[in-house]
Coordinates of C-alpha atoms in Angstrom, one line a residue:
Chain R
X1 CA 14.2 17.2 13.2
X2 CA 13.8 13.9 11.2
X3 CA 16.2 13.7 8.3
X4 CA 15.4 13.1 4.6
X5 CA 13.8 9.7 4.1
X6 CA 13.6 7.7 0.9
X7 CA 11.5 4.7 0.1
X8 CA 12.0 2.0 -0.8
X9 CA 15.7 1.5 0.2
X10 CA 16.2 -1.4 -2.3
X11 CA 14.4 -2.3 -5.4
X12 CA 14.8 -5.0 -8.1
X13 CA 13.1 -4.6 -11.4
X14 CA 13.4 -6.1 -14.9
X15 CA 14.0 -4.3 -18.1
X16 CA 10.9 -2.6 -19.5
X17 CA 9.2 -2.1 -16.2
X18 CA 8.7 1.2 -14.6
X19 CA 9.5 2.3 -11.0
X20 CA 8.5 5.1 -8.6
X21 CA 10.8 6.3 -5.9
X22 CA 9.7 8.5 -3.0
X23 CA 11.4 11.2 -1.0
X24 CA 10.2 13.0 2.1
X25 CA 12.2 16.1 2.8
X26 CA 13.2 17.6 6.1
X27 CA 10.2 19.4 7.6
X28 CA 10.0 23.0 6.4
X29 CA 12.2 22.3 3.3
X30 CA 10.6 23.2 0.0
X31 CA 13.2 22.2 -2.4
X32 CA 13.9 18.6 -3.4
X33 CA 16.6 17.5 -5.8
X34 CA 17.3 14.1 -7.2
X35 CA 20.7 12.6 -8.2
X36 CA 21.7 9.4 -9.8
X37 CA 25.0 7.8 -8.7
X38 CA 26.7 5.1 -10.8
X39 CA 30.2 3.8 -10.8
X40 CA 30.8 4.9 -14.3
X41 CA 29.2 8.4 -14.4
X42 CA 29.4 9.3 -10.7
X43 CA 26.9 11.6 -9.1
X44 CA 24.6 13.3 -11.7
X45 CA 21.9 15.8 -11.2
X46 CA 18.4 14.7 -12.4
X47 CA 16.1 17.5 -11.5
X48 CA 15.0 19.9 -8.7
X49 CA 11.5 20.8 -7.5
X50 CA 10.5 23.8 -5.5
X51 CA 7.0 24.5 -4.4
X52 CA 5.6 21.8 -6.8
X53 CA 7.4 23.3 -9.8
X54 CA 10.4 21.8 -11.6
X55 CA 13.1 24.5 -11.5
X56 CA 15.9 22.7 -13.2
X57 CA 16.5 19.5 -15.1
X58 CA 19.7 17.6 -15.8
X59 CA 20.6 15.8 -19.0
X60 CA 18.5 12.7 -18.7
X61 CA 16.0 11.2 -21.2
X62 CA 12.3 11.8 -20.9
X63 CA 11.9 8.4 -19.3
X64 CA 13.0 10.1 -16.1
X65 CA 10.3 12.3 -14.6
X66 CA 9.3 13.6 -11.2
X67 CA 6.8 15.6 -9.3
X68 CA 6.4 17.3 -6.0
X69 CA 3.3 17.4 -3.8
X70 CA 2.0 20.3 -1.8
X71 CA 3.6 18.8 1.4
X72 CA 7.0 19.0 -0.5
X73 CA 7.2 15.2 -0.7
X74 CA 8.6 14.2 -4.1
X75 CA 8.5 11.2 -6.3
X76 CA 10.6 10.3 -9.3
X77 CA 9.5 7.8 -12.0
X78 CA 11.6 5.9 -14.4
X79 CA 9.7 4.2 -17.3
X80 CA 10.8 1.5 -19.6
X81 CA 13.7 0.6 -17.4
X82 CA 17.1 -0.2 -19.0
X83 CA 20.0 -2.1 -17.5
X84 CA 22.0 1.1 -17.3
X85 CA 19.4 2.6 -14.9
X86 CA 20.8 0.5 -12.2
X87 CA 22.1 3.0 -9.7
X88 CA 21.8 4.6 -6.3
X89 CA 19.2 7.3 -6.5
X90 CA 19.7 10.1 -3.9
X91 CA 17.4 12.9 -3.0
X92 CA 18.3 16.0 -1.2
X93 CA 16.3 18.7 0.4
X94 CA 16.9 22.3 1.3
X95 CA 14.9 25.5 2.1
X96 CA 15.4 26.4 -1.6
X97 CA 17.5 29.5 -1.3
X98 CA 20.8 29.9 -3.0
X99 CA 24.1 29.1 -1.2
X100 CA 22.8 26.7 1.3
X101 CA 23.4 23.2 2.3
X102 CA 21.5 20.3 0.7
X103 CA 20.7 17.4 3.0
X104 CA 20.8 14.0 1.5
X105 CA 18.7 10.9 2.2
X106 CA 20.1 7.4 2.4
X107 CA 19.2 6.6 -1.2
X108 CA 17.3 4.0 -3.0
X109 CA 19.4 1.3 -4.7
X110 CA 17.8 0.2 -7.9
X111 CA 18.9 -3.0 -9.7
X112 CA 17.5 -3.6 -13.2
X113 CA 17.8 -7.2 -14.4
Chain W
X1 CA 30.6 16.1 -18.1
X2 CA 31.4 16.6 -14.4
X3 CA 32.3 20.0 -13.2
X4 CA 34.8 18.9 -10.7
X5 CA 37.7 16.6 -10.8
X6 CA 39.3 15.3 -7.6
X7 CA 42.8 14.2 -6.9
X8 CA 43.9 11.7 -5.8
X9 CA 41.3 9.2 -6.8
X10 CA 42.3 7.0 -3.9
X11 CA 44.3 7.7 -0.7
X12 CA 45.6 5.3 1.9
X13 CA 47.0 6.6 5.1
X14 CA 47.8 5.5 8.7
X15 CA 45.5 6.6 11.6
X16 CA 46.8 9.9 13.0
X17 CA 48.2 11.2 9.7
X18 CA 46.7 14.0 7.8
X19 CA 44.8 13.5 4.6
X20 CA 44.6 16.1 1.8
X21 CA 42.2 16.0 -1.1
X22 CA 42.1 18.4 -4.0
X23 CA 39.2 19.4 -6.3
X24 CA 39.4 21.4 -9.5
X25 CA 36.4 22.9 -11.3
X26 CA 35.8 24.6 -14.6
X27 CA 33.3 27.5 -14.3
X28 CA 32.5 30.3 -12.0
X29 CA 30.8 29.2 -8.8
X30 CA 28.7 30.6 -6.0
X31 CA 30.1 28.2 -3.4
X32 CA 31.8 24.9 -3.1
X33 CA 30.8 22.1 -0.7
X34 CA 32.4 19.0 0.5
X35 CA 30.5 15.8 1.2
X36 CA 31.4 12.4 2.7
X37 CA 29.8 9.1 1.6
X38 CA 30.3 5.9 3.5
X39 CA 30.2 2.8 1.4
X40 CA 27.4 3.6 -1.1
X41 CA 25.1 5.3 1.4
X42 CA 23.8 8.8 1.6
X43 CA 26.0 11.9 1.4
X44 CA 26.8 13.7 4.6
X45 CA 27.5 17.5 4.3
X46 CA 30.9 18.5 5.7
X47 CA 31.5 22.1 4.9
X48 CA 30.5 24.9 2.6
X49 CA 32.8 27.6 1.5
X50 CA 31.6 30.7 -0.4
X51 CA 33.3 32.1 -3.4
X52 CA 34.4 35.2 -1.5
X53 CA 36.0 33.0 1.2
X54 CA 39.5 31.6 1.1
X55 CA 39.7 29.3 4.1
X56 CA 37.3 27.7 6.5
X57 CA 37.6 25.4 9.4
X58 CA 35.3 22.9 11.1
X59 CA 36.7 20.6 13.8
X60 CA 39.4 18.6 12.2
X61 CA 38.5 19.8 8.7
X62 CA 40.2 22.7 6.9
X63 CA 39.0 23.7 3.4
X64 CA 40.7 26.2 1.2
X65 CA 39.4 27.8 -2.0
X66 CA 41.4 29.5 -4.7
X67 CA 39.0 30.9 -7.3
X68 CA 41.8 32.2 -9.5
X69 CA 43.0 28.6 -9.9
X70 CA 39.5 27.2 -9.7
X71 CA 40.5 24.7 -7.1
X72 CA 39.8 23.7 -3.5
X73 CA 41.4 21.4 -1.0
X74 CA 40.1 19.5 2.0
X75 CA 42.5 18.7 4.8
X76 CA 41.5 16.2 7.5
X77 CA 43.9 16.3 10.4
X78 CA 44.7 13.5 12.8
X79 CA 42.7 11.0 10.8
X80 CA 40.7 8.2 12.4
X81 CA 39.6 4.8 11.0
X82 CA 36.0 6.2 11.0
X83 CA 37.1 8.8 8.4
X84 CA 37.3 6.0 5.9
X85 CA 34.9 7.0 3.2
X86 CA 34.6 8.7 -0.2
X87 CA 34.8 12.4 -0.3
X88 CA 33.2 14.6 -3.0
X89 CA 33.4 18.2 -3.8
X90 CA 30.3 19.8 -5.2
X91 CA 29.9 23.2 -6.9
X92 CA 26.9 25.4 -7.1
X93 CA 27.0 27.0 -10.5
X94 CA 26.5 30.7 -10.9
X95 CA 23.6 30.4 -13.3
X96 CA 19.9 30.5 -12.9
X97 CA 17.7 30.7 -9.8
X98 CA 17.5 27.0 -9.2
X99 CA 19.8 24.9 -7.1
X100 CA 22.0 22.5 -8.9
X101 CA 25.1 20.8 -7.5
X102 CA 27.7 19.5 -9.8
X103 CA 29.8 16.8 -8.1
X104 CA 33.4 15.8 -8.6
X105 CA 34.5 12.2 -9.2
X106 CA 35.4 11.7 -5.6
X107 CA 38.4 10.6 -3.5
X108 CA 38.3 7.3 -1.8
X109 CA 40.1 7.6 1.6
X110 CA 41.2 4.6 3.6
X111 CA 42.5 5.2 7.1
X112 CA 44.4 2.2 8.4
X113 CA 44.2 1.5 12.1

């Protein structure tokens, strides 16, 4: 099976712009979670989608949003970018049941100038 | 705030030696997982230990879990240069139906050839 894929892999934006990141889960996986990784805050949970519904959301401002499509692919959007949004954004997929492994993609590295 | 704290923050050992990393967490969990990350890339799942398990092995990896002390340890035996990476513990909180991993701050392991 192909692994989790994320596009683009690298992105440079300027403050005030918006960005959309994409994640394609492993075939058959219905849950997609997003995480932000920064040197200062570490790995932080953004949100989780299951069957096109957001099931859980982390403690991030409303500028961070996401959605999931019927084929389980997911996108996250960050509007009005700030310098502090520079990070590695990771998505992970799973079948969506409790107590199971999440499989991570390679990440999208976002740099905000 | 992060659920898990890892100790040590950094570890440097010689190839062939064993490496031990510790993780402490704050609240009740369903399971605890260990992940490896190579140089800012995606996370690779290593092992999952459930809250009713005390020890688990996978190849050169040995994980222990002490729920009374809210702590876990990861032992890598006979380390190799390729084991150089950051290692994170992640806990699945016993809360709602969604899947949310809370990551520790990580241990940076350097295995010297």
